[in-house]
Each structure stands twice: as C-alpha cells, then as structure tokens.
C-alpha cells in the first residue's frame, strides 16, 4: 500500500513538473492533455501545485482549457482558498456556470467563501425557488448540521407501493446525493421512517412502503453541532443521516463524504488546541498558505499565558535558593525531573482527552481513572527511579543519599503528574468546556511547578538543606 501511494505521488509530481515545462514553453494544450490523463481529484491537486510553483494566471489558463463538465468536477475538489482564487480571476458568467452545475452542498460551501457582492450577483440570476433555498441554507449556523446537509435526497410516501417507489427513484435518483437510503415522510413532510434501497430491490412490488420501512433510526436537528453529527456517524456506522427541523420535518441529509471533512477539521482543531495553538480566524488554509503574522497570532496567546505561569516556577526556585547554593548537585537533576513530570502529565491528558472525545470514558468514571493512573504512576515511577538510581550513583558518582532524594522525588512526581494530567481534562469537561483547551504545554507548566516543590521538600527531608 505504501509503495502504491508513493508511486501515485511520484507520478503526479512528474506530471506536474512536465506541465510546468509546457507552460514555460507556452504549450498550453499539451499541458491540458497531460492533466486530462488523471481524475478530477488529482487534477485539482495538480492545479493548486501549478498555482504555487508558477502563477495563478497559469492555473486559470489551464482551468479554462478543461472541458466544462470536467472543470466543474475539478472545482469541487479544490480547497476553499483555491476555489476563491479561481473565482477571483474568471468572469461572473463562468462563475455562474460553475455554481449552477455544482452539487447543492458544494454550492453552499463556495457561496459562503465568496465576497457578498459576487454572491448577490450570482443569486440574482438564480431561479427564485432555488434562491430561497440557498438563502435558507446560508443562514444556518456555521459548523451545524444545517450547514453540512444537502436537500438532494430521495423521499418516499408511506402509502406508496414498492413499484411506485422504484419508479420515483429512477426519476430523481440521478440528482440525489445518495439513493442507498430513502426517507419516508407523511404529507406534512415529517420524517416517519427510512428504507434501504437493498430492501426495496428484494421486496414484492405490491408491498406498501409503510410495511417495510424502519421506524427506529438516527436523525439530527438542523442546529446540532457538527462534532455531535460526526460522533453519530462513527457510533452507528452510517453512510447518510437525515436532518429535521424543530417540527421534525425532513429538510436534508448529510452524507459520509461531507462528514469525513468534518472529522479531519475537528481532529486538527483538537491537536492544535492540545499543543497551545488557537486558530483565531477559523482559517481552513494549509500550513504553507497561512501568513507568518497569522501563525504568530495563533500561537502567542498560550505562549503568553505559559510565560506568566513560569514566573511562579521561578518563584519556587528563588525560595529554595539557599538549598541550591549549599548543594549544587541538586541543580543537575532539575531539568530531568521537570521534563519527566511534564511528559507523564501530557501522556495521561492526551489519553483522557481522546477517551472523552470517543466516548471511551465518561465523567462518572473519574474514580476509576484516578485509581488506574495512580497505579500506572507507581509502576512507571518505580522503573524510572530504579534506572535513575543507577545513573546517579554509578555514572554521576553521587552519594546514595543524593540518589535516594532524586529517585524518591521522581517517584512522587510521576504519580502526581499522572493524576493531574488525567483529572484536569475531566474537570474542564465537567464545566462544559472543550477538554482540548487544556493544552499539553499548560499541563507541563503545572507539572514543572509541582515537580520542583516535591524535589525541594525531599531535599529538605533527606539532605537537610
């Protein structure tokens, strides 16, 4: 699999390099022919690479040379930034054609990114019924089920026969996002059941839909957060999920291809938060496309907080200045103790945050979590302390009492760091905040302060400094 992936990437790179050569020689049609050897998703990737390596102008030239039906598919696979770049260079007429041909959910996505004046010009030329529907979808909250769904689905009436249902699917199926699951409604458009296509295919043609439909199903409200929708897709192993309004009327469906993007975005957001990076402008841009200033703005808030937090660590060291001056050997092991404590806390926090996100652990499990992490801390602490005892006495040549001081400190630091790392995410979850906000650097800074406090207390007990 890895070799296949490498061969594909290498092949795309070679073709992109060849296209760039053709563009330098102004052999535009040869460049277009090279592009057409690939599917729409690969072409979109190559066009964005051309934009990075050559210029946006060259990308637009190639895009315009593509057959119209291909260009629409390619456009739908481009990143939001790439789409906006293309639209900024082509005419309103060309933009109108692309938007008209896009699937409805893709259409909403691009309209949300375009300048308001251009959106208004596009909507002016859109049929009134569709314009009303587009405006409705654009008004749904960001990151909600309503902003993800599409109205292109197959709905059936409960009193239809299977034969009538199959005829209806043949009529509207080509425009639907999926036909594998059909949604049964009453005359008021309230969702009352679902029926898989596979069931219709094997059922007698004269059977009524209400006899074969499933009345137990999962659905989402339009204002449900996209993260909850993502969780339901994973929990129930769905390929599509219906969306209803407050009156339980069927208004759209969300398909798995749309939720995959959400899963990637949510995972990226959690990783960034856990490592102290805050996306202040909610940008979907790639790392290389974000400006240096924006990167700095995203990272500074947590760094400023942590810098202030380390002032307290410095205060602890200052309070024990006499102990350090009377036994310089103590200073040697401070980085190791603080680093180990921070790493242990971060390990525990990462696992608990992940467990909360996937539902593996709940707030009610806090006692079991503490007990488990305490035992883990003892095992890990004993092993690390034993290794460090040998290092301090044999390699560093320190006295046994110094080794005992360091290793006893290490044991307690590991145990307490594990408890802190596991409990803070649970506390944050308990006050209805995102546990990922508890960045690993923050847990490390708390662990550092506790590590130094434990170390100096142990030094006082064993070394009387």
Coordinates of C-alpha atoms in Angstrom, one line a residue:
X1 CA 0.0 0.0 0.0
X2 CA 2.8 2.4 0.9
X3 CA 4.6 1.7 -2.4
X4 CA 1.3 2.3 -4.3
X5 CA 0.9 5.6 -2.5
X6 CA 4.5 6.5 -3.2
X7 CA 4.1 5.6 -6.9
X8 CA 1.0 7.7 -7.2
X9 CA 2.6 10.8 -5.6
X10 CA 5.7 10.4 -7.6
X11 CA 3.7 10.1 -10.8
X12 CA 1.7 13.2 -10.0
X13 CA 4.9 15.1 -9.2
X14 CA 6.5 14.1 -12.5
X15 CA 3.4 15.1 -14.5
X16 CA 3.2 18.4 -12.6
X17 CA 6.8 19.1 -13.5
X18 CA 6.1 18.3 -17.1
X19 CA 3.1 20.6 -17.1
X20 CA 5.2 23.4 -15.7
X21 CA 7.7 22.9 -18.5
X22 CA 4.9 23.1 -21.1
X23 CA 3.6 26.3 -19.5
X24 CA 7.1 27.9 -19.7
X25 CA 7.1 27.0 -23.4
X26 CA 3.6 28.2 -23.8
X27 CA 2.4 24.8 -24.9
X28 CA -0.9 25.2 -23.1
X29 CA -2.8 22.4 -24.9
X30 CA -0.1 19.9 -24.3
X31 CA -0.3 20.9 -20.6
X32 CA -4.0 20.4 -20.7
X33 CA -3.7 17.0 -22.4
X34 CA -1.3 15.9 -19.6
X35 CA -3.8 17.0 -17.0
X36 CA -6.6 15.0 -18.7
X37 CA -4.8 11.8 -18.0
X38 CA -5.9 12.0 -14.4
X39 CA -9.2 12.1 -12.5
X40 CA -10.8 15.3 -11.2
X41 CA -9.4 15.0 -7.7
X42 CA -5.8 14.6 -9.0
X43 CA -6.3 17.4 -11.5
X44 CA -7.4 19.7 -8.6
X45 CA -4.3 18.8 -6.7
X46 CA -2.1 19.5 -9.7
X47 CA -3.7 22.8 -10.5
X48 CA -3.1 24.0 -7.0
X49 CA 0.5 22.9 -7.2
X50 CA 0.9 24.8 -10.5
X51 CA -0.5 27.9 -8.7
X52 CA 2.2 27.6 -6.0
X53 CA 5.0 26.8 -8.4
X54 CA 4.2 29.1 -11.4
X55 CA 1.3 31.6 -11.0
X56 CA -2.4 31.8 -10.5
X57 CA -2.7 33.1 -14.1
X58 CA -1.3 29.8 -15.4
X59 CA -3.7 27.9 -13.3
X60 CA -6.6 29.8 -14.6
X61 CA -5.5 29.3 -18.2
X62 CA -5.4 25.5 -17.6
X63 CA -8.7 25.6 -15.8
X64 CA -10.4 27.4 -18.7
X65 CA -8.9 24.8 -21.2
X66 CA -10.6 21.9 -19.4
X67 CA -13.9 20.6 -20.7
X68 CA -16.8 22.3 -18.9
X69 CA -18.1 19.2 -17.2
X70 CA -14.6 18.3 -16.1
X71 CA -13.9 21.8 -14.8
X72 CA -16.9 21.7 -12.5
X73 CA -15.8 18.4 -11.0
X74 CA -12.2 19.7 -10.6
X75 CA -13.5 22.9 -9.0
X76 CA -15.5 20.8 -6.4
X77 CA -12.3 19.0 -5.3
X78 CA -10.2 22.2 -4.9
X79 CA -9.6 23.7 -1.5
X80 CA -11.7 26.7 -0.5
X81 CA -8.7 29.0 -1.0
X82 CA -8.1 27.5 -4.4
X83 CA -11.7 28.0 -5.4
X84 CA -11.7 31.6 -4.3
X85 CA -8.5 32.2 -6.3
X86 CA -10.1 30.8 -9.4
X87 CA -13.3 32.7 -9.0
X88 CA -11.3 35.9 -8.5
X89 CA -9.8 35.5 -12.0
X90 CA -12.7 34.3 -14.1
X91 CA -15.8 36.2 -15.3
X92 CA -19.1 36.3 -13.5
X93 CA -20.6 34.3 -16.3
X94 CA -18.1 31.5 -15.8
X95 CA -18.6 31.6 -12.1
X96 CA -22.4 31.4 -12.6
X97 CA -22.0 28.3 -14.7
X98 CA -19.8 26.5 -12.2
X99 CA -22.1 27.4 -9.3
X100 CA -25.2 26.2 -11.2
X101 CA -23.6 22.9 -12.0
X102 CA -22.2 22.1 -8.5
X103 CA -23.9 19.7 -6.2
X104 CA -26.1 21.7 -3.7
X105 CA -23.9 21.2 -0.7
X106 CA -20.7 22.2 -2.7
X107 CA -22.6 25.2 -4.0
X108 CA -23.4 26.4 -0.4
X109 CA -19.7 25.9 0.6
X110 CA -18.4 28.1 -2.2
X111 CA -21.0 30.8 -1.8
X112 CA -20.1 31.0 1.9
X113 CA -16.5 31.8 0.8
X114 CA -17.2 34.3 -1.9
X115 CA -17.5 38.1 -1.5
X116 CA -21.0 39.3 -0.7
X117 CA -21.3 41.4 -3.8
X118 CA -20.4 38.4 -6.1
X119 CA -22.9 36.2 -4.2
X120 CA -25.6 38.7 -4.7
X121 CA -24.9 38.9 -8.5
X122 CA -25.0 35.1 -8.7
X123 CA -28.2 34.8 -6.7
X124 CA -29.9 37.5 -9.0
X125 CA -29.5 35.0 -11.9
X126 CA -30.7 32.0 -9.9
X127 CA -34.3 30.8 -10.1
X128 CA -36.4 32.2 -7.3
X129 CA -37.2 28.8 -5.7
X130 CA -33.6 27.8 -5.6
X131 CA -32.5 31.3 -4.4
X132 CA -34.9 31.0 -1.5
X133 CA -33.5 27.5 -0.6
X134 CA -29.9 28.8 -0.9
X135 CA -30.6 31.8 1.4
X136 CA -32.2 29.4 3.9
X137 CA -29.1 27.2 3.9
X138 CA -26.7 30.1 4.1
X139 CA -28.5 31.3 7.3
X140 CA -27.8 28.1 9.2
X141 CA -25.2 28.5 11.9
X142 CA -21.6 27.6 11.0
X143 CA -20.5 24.1 12.0
X144 CA -24.1 22.9 12.4
X145 CA -25.9 20.0 10.8
X146 CA -27.8 22.5 8.7
X147 CA -24.6 23.9 7.2
X148 CA -23.5 20.4 6.2
X149 CA -26.6 19.0 4.7
X150 CA -27.9 18.8 1.2
X151 CA -31.6 18.9 0.1
X152 CA -30.9 16.4 -2.7
X153 CA -32.2 13.2 -1.3
X154 CA -34.9 10.6 -2.2
X155 CA -38.1 10.9 -0.2
X156 CA -41.0 8.4 -0.4
X157 CA -44.6 8.5 0.8
X158 CA -45.6 5.8 3.3
X159 CA -48.7 4.7 1.2
X160 CA -46.7 4.1 -2.0
X161 CA -46.1 0.6 -3.2
X162 CA -42.5 -0.6 -3.7
X163 CA -43.2 -0.4 -7.5
X164 CA -44.1 3.3 -7.2
X165 CA -41.1 3.9 -5.0
X166 CA -38.7 2.3 -7.5
X167 CA -40.2 4.4 -10.4
X168 CA -39.7 7.5 -8.3
X169 CA -36.1 6.6 -7.5
X170 CA -35.4 6.2 -11.2
X171 CA -36.9 9.7 -11.9
X172 CA -35.0 11.6 -9.2
X173 CA -32.0 9.3 -8.4
X174 CA -29.5 10.9 -10.7
X175 CA -29.9 14.3 -8.9
X176 CA -29.8 12.8 -5.4
X177 CA -26.7 12.8 -3.2
X178 CA -27.4 9.1 -2.4
X179 CA -30.1 6.5 -3.2
X180 CA -28.9 3.8 -0.9
X181 CA -31.1 5.0 1.8
X182 CA -34.6 6.5 1.1
X183 CA -36.5 8.6 3.6
X184 CA -40.2 8.1 4.3
X185 CA -42.4 11.1 5.1
X186 CA -46.0 12.0 5.6
X187 CA -47.9 14.7 3.8
X188 CA -46.6 17.4 6.1
X189 CA -43.0 16.3 5.3
X190 CA -42.5 14.9 8.8
X191 CA -39.9 12.1 8.9
X192 CA -41.5 8.8 9.9
X193 CA -39.1 6.1 8.7
X194 CA -36.3 5.0 6.4
X195 CA -35.9 2.2 3.9
X196 CA -32.7 1.0 2.3
X197 CA -32.7 0.5 -1.5
X198 CA -31.5 -3.1 -0.9
X199 CA -34.8 -3.8 0.9
X200 CA -36.9 -2.3 -1.9
X201 CA -35.0 -4.4 -4.5
X202 CA -35.8 -7.7 -2.8
X203 CA -39.4 -6.9 -1.7
X204 CA -42.6 -7.7 -3.6
X205 CA -43.6 -4.8 -5.9
X206 CA -47.1 -4.5 -4.5
X207 CA -45.9 -4.2 -0.9
X208 CA -46.6 -0.9 0.8
X209 CA -43.7 1.3 1.9
X210 CA -45.0 1.5 5.5
X211 CA -44.8 -2.3 5.7
X212 CA -41.0 -2.4 5.0
X213 CA -39.8 0.9 6.4
X214 CA -37.8 1.1 9.6
X215 CA -39.3 3.4 12.3
X216 CA -36.2 3.3 14.5
X217 CA -33.5 5.5 13.0
X218 CA -31.0 8.2 13.9
X219 CA -31.5 11.8 12.8
X220 CA -30.1 15.2 13.6
X221 CA -31.7 18.6 14.1
X222 CA -30.5 21.5 11.9
X223 CA -28.8 23.2 14.8
X224 CA -26.9 20.2 16.1
X225 CA -23.2 20.8 16.3
X226 CA -21.1 19.1 13.6
X227 CA -19.0 17.3 16.2
X228 CA -22.1 15.5 17.5
X229 CA -23.0 14.6 14.0
X230 CA -19.6 13.2 13.4
X231 CA -19.8 11.1 16.6
X232 CA -23.2 9.7 15.5
X233 CA -21.8 8.7 12.1
X234 CA -19.0 6.8 13.8
X235 CA -21.2 5.3 16.6
X236 CA -23.9 4.0 14.2
X237 CA -21.6 3.3 11.2
X238 CA -23.8 5.3 8.8
X239 CA -23.3 6.4 5.2
X240 CA -26.0 9.1 5.5
X241 CA -28.1 10.7 8.2
X242 CA -31.4 12.7 7.8
X243 CA -31.7 16.2 9.2
X244 CA -35.0 17.6 10.5
X245 CA -36.2 21.0 11.8
X246 CA -37.9 21.7 15.1
X247 CA -41.2 20.4 13.8
X248 CA -39.5 17.2 12.8
X249 CA -39.9 17.9 9.1
X250 CA -37.3 16.4 6.8
X251 CA -35.1 19.2 5.4
X252 CA -32.0 17.5 4.2
X253 CA -29.4 14.7 4.6
X254 CA -25.7 14.6 5.5
X255 CA -23.6 12.0 3.7
X256 CA -20.4 10.4 4.9
X257 CA -18.2 12.2 2.3
X258 CA -19.1 15.5 3.9
X259 CA -18.6 14.3 7.5
X260 CA -15.1 13.0 6.6
X261 CA -14.0 16.6 6.1
X262 CA -15.6 17.5 9.5
X263 CA -13.7 14.7 11.2
X264 CA -10.4 16.0 9.7
X265 CA -11.2 19.5 10.8
X266 CA -12.2 18.5 14.3
X267 CA -9.1 16.3 14.7
X268 CA -6.8 19.2 13.5
X269 CA -8.5 21.6 15.9
X270 CA -8.1 19.3 18.9
X271 CA -4.4 18.7 18.1
X272 CA -3.8 22.4 17.7
X273 CA -5.6 23.2 21.0
X274 CA -3.8 20.4 22.9
X275 CA -0.5 21.9 21.8
X276 CA -1.4 25.5 22.6
X277 CA -2.3 26.8 19.1
X278 CA -5.5 28.8 18.8
X279 CA -7.0 29.4 15.3
X280 CA -8.1 33.0 15.8
X281 CA -9.6 33.5 12.4
X282 CA -11.0 30.0 11.9
X283 CA -8.9 29.5 8.8
X284 CA -9.2 26.3 6.8
X285 CA -6.0 27.2 4.9
X286 CA -3.0 24.8 4.8
X287 CA 0.1 25.5 6.9
X288 CA 2.1 27.0 4.0
X289 CA -0.8 29.2 2.9
X290 CA -1.1 30.9 6.3
X291 CA 0.9 34.1 6.7
X292 CA 3.8 34.3 9.2
X293 CA 1.8 37.0 11.2
X294 CA -1.3 34.8 11.4
X295 CA 0.8 31.9 12.6
X296 CA 2.3 34.1 15.3
X297 CA -1.1 35.4 16.4
X298 CA -2.4 31.8 16.7
X299 CA 0.5 30.8 18.9
X300 CA 1.0 33.8 21.1
X301 CA -2.0 33.6 23.4
X302 CA -1.0 30.3 25.1
X303 CA 2.7 31.2 25.0
X304 CA 2.0 34.4 26.9
X305 CA -0.1 32.5 29.5
X306 CA 2.7 29.9 29.9
X307 CA 5.3 32.5 30.2
X308 CA 3.4 34.1 33.1
X309 CA 2.9 30.7 34.6
X310 CA 6.6 30.0 34.6
X311 CA 7.1 33.1 36.8
X312 CA 5.7 31.0 39.6
X313 CA 8.1 28.2 38.8
X314 CA 10.9 30.8 39.1
X315 CA 9.5 32.0 42.5
X316 CA 9.7 28.4 43.8
X317 CA 13.4 28.2 42.7
X318 CA 14.1 31.5 44.4
X319 CA 12.5 30.4 47.7
X320 CA 14.9 27.4 47.7
X321 CA 18.0 29.4 46.6
X322 CA 19.9 28.7 49.8
X323 CA 19.3 24.9 49.4
X324 CA 20.6 25.1 45.8
X325 CA 23.7 27.1 46.8
X326 CA 24.6 24.7 49.6
X327 CA 24.4 21.7 47.3
X328 CA 25.0 22.5 43.7
X329 CA 24.4 18.8 42.7
X330 CA 20.7 19.3 43.1
X331 CA 20.6 21.7 40.1
X332 CA 21.8 18.9 37.8
X333 CA 18.7 16.9 38.1
X334 CA 16.1 19.6 37.9
X335 CA 15.6 19.5 34.1
X336 CA 15.2 15.7 34.2
X337 CA 12.6 15.8 36.9
X338 CA 10.6 18.7 35.4
X339 CA 10.7 17.1 31.9
X340 CA 9.6 13.7 33.1
X341 CA 6.8 15.2 35.1
X342 CA 5.6 17.2 32.2
X343 CA 5.8 14.2 29.8
X344 CA 3.9 12.0 32.2
X345 CA 1.1 14.6 32.7
X346 CA 0.9 15.1 28.9
X347 CA 0.6 11.4 28.2
X348 CA -2.2 11.0 30.7
X349 CA -4.0 14.1 29.4
X350 CA -3.8 13.0 25.8
X351 CA -5.3 9.6 26.5
X352 CA -8.1 11.1 28.6
X353 CA -9.0 13.8 26.1
X354 CA -9.1 11.2 23.4
X355 CA -11.2 8.9 25.5
X356 CA -13.7 11.7 26.2
X357 CA -13.9 12.5 22.5
X358 CA -14.6 8.9 21.5
X359 CA -16.8 8.1 24.4
X360 CA -14.4 5.5 25.9
X361 CA -14.5 7.3 29.2
X362 CA -17.2 9.4 31.0
X363 CA -17.1 11.9 33.8
X364 CA -18.7 9.3 36.1
X365 CA -15.5 7.2 35.6
X366 CA -13.3 9.7 37.4
X367 CA -12.6 7.5 40.4
X368 CA -11.7 4.5 38.3
X369 CA -9.5 6.8 36.1
X370 CA -7.7 8.2 39.2
X371 CA -7.1 4.7 40.6
X372 CA -5.8 3.4 37.3
X373 CA -3.5 6.4 36.7
X374 CA -2.2 6.2 40.3
X375 CA -1.2 2.6 39.8
X376 CA 0.3 3.4 36.4
X377 CA 2.2 6.2 38.0
X378 CA 3.6 3.8 40.7
X379 CA 4.8 1.3 38.1
X380 CA 6.3 3.9 35.8
X381 CA 7.8 5.8 38.7
X382 CA 9.4 2.7 40.2
X383 CA 11.0 1.7 36.9
X384 CA 12.3 5.2 36.1
X385 CA 13.5 5.7 39.7
X386 CA 15.5 2.4 39.6
X387 CA 17.1 3.4 36.3
X388 CA 18.0 6.8 37.7
X389 CA 19.4 5.4 40.9
X390 CA 22.0 3.5 38.9
X391 CA 22.7 6.6 36.8
X392 CA 23.1 9.0 39.8
X393 CA 25.3 6.6 41.8
X394 CA 27.4 4.8 39.1
X395 CA 27.6 7.3 36.2
X396 CA 27.4 10.6 38.1
X397 CA 29.2 9.3 41.2
X398 CA 26.9 10.9 43.7
X399 CA 26.3 9.6 47.2
X400 CA 23.5 7.2 47.9
X401 CA 21.5 9.8 49.9
X402 CA 21.5 12.2 46.9
X403 CA 20.3 9.3 44.7
X404 CA 17.5 8.5 47.1
X405 CA 16.5 12.1 47.2
X406 CA 16.3 12.3 43.4
X407 CA 14.6 9.0 42.9
X408 CA 12.1 9.4 45.7
X409 CA 11.2 12.8 44.2
X410 CA 10.9 11.2 40.7
X411 CA 8.5 8.6 42.0
X412 CA 6.2 11.1 43.6
X413 CA 6.4 13.5 40.6
X414 CA 5.4 10.8 38.2
X415 CA 2.5 9.7 40.3
X416 CA 1.1 13.2 40.9
X417 CA 1.7 14.3 37.3
X418 CA -0.3 11.3 36.1
X419 CA -3.1 12.3 38.4
X420 CA -3.0 15.9 37.3
X421 CA -2.9 15.0 33.6
X422 CA -5.9 12.8 33.9
X423 CA -8.0 14.9 36.2
X424 CA -7.7 18.4 34.6
X425 CA -9.5 17.3 31.3
X426 CA -12.3 15.8 33.3
X427 CA -12.7 18.9 35.4
X428 CA -12.8 21.1 32.2
X429 CA -15.3 18.7 30.7
X430 CA -17.4 18.9 33.8
X431 CA -17.7 22.7 33.5
X432 CA -18.8 22.3 29.9
X433 CA -15.7 23.4 28.1
X434 CA -13.6 21.6 25.5
X435 CA -11.0 19.4 27.2
X436 CA -8.7 20.0 24.3
X437 CA -8.4 23.6 25.6
X438 CA -6.3 22.2 28.3
X439 CA -3.1 22.4 26.2
X440 CA -0.3 19.9 26.9
X441 CA 2.1 22.9 27.5
X442 CA -0.2 24.1 30.2
X443 CA -0.2 20.8 32.0
X444 CA 3.6 20.7 31.6
X445 CA 3.9 24.1 33.3
X446 CA 1.8 22.9 36.3
X447 CA 3.7 19.7 36.5
X448 CA 7.0 21.7 36.5
X449 CA 5.9 23.7 39.5
X450 CA 4.8 20.7 41.4
X451 CA 8.0 18.8 40.4
X452 CA 10.2 21.5 41.9
X453 CA 8.1 21.7 45.0
X454 CA 8.4 18.0 45.6
X455 CA 12.1 18.0 44.8
X456 CA 12.9 20.7 47.3
X457 CA 10.7 19.2 50.0
X458 CA 12.5 15.8 49.6
X459 CA 15.9 17.6 49.6
X460 CA 14.9 19.1 52.9
X461 CA 13.9 15.8 54.4
X462 CA 16.9 13.7 53.2
X463 CA 19.7 16.2 52.9
X464 CA 18.6 18.8 55.5
X465 CA 19.3 21.7 53.1

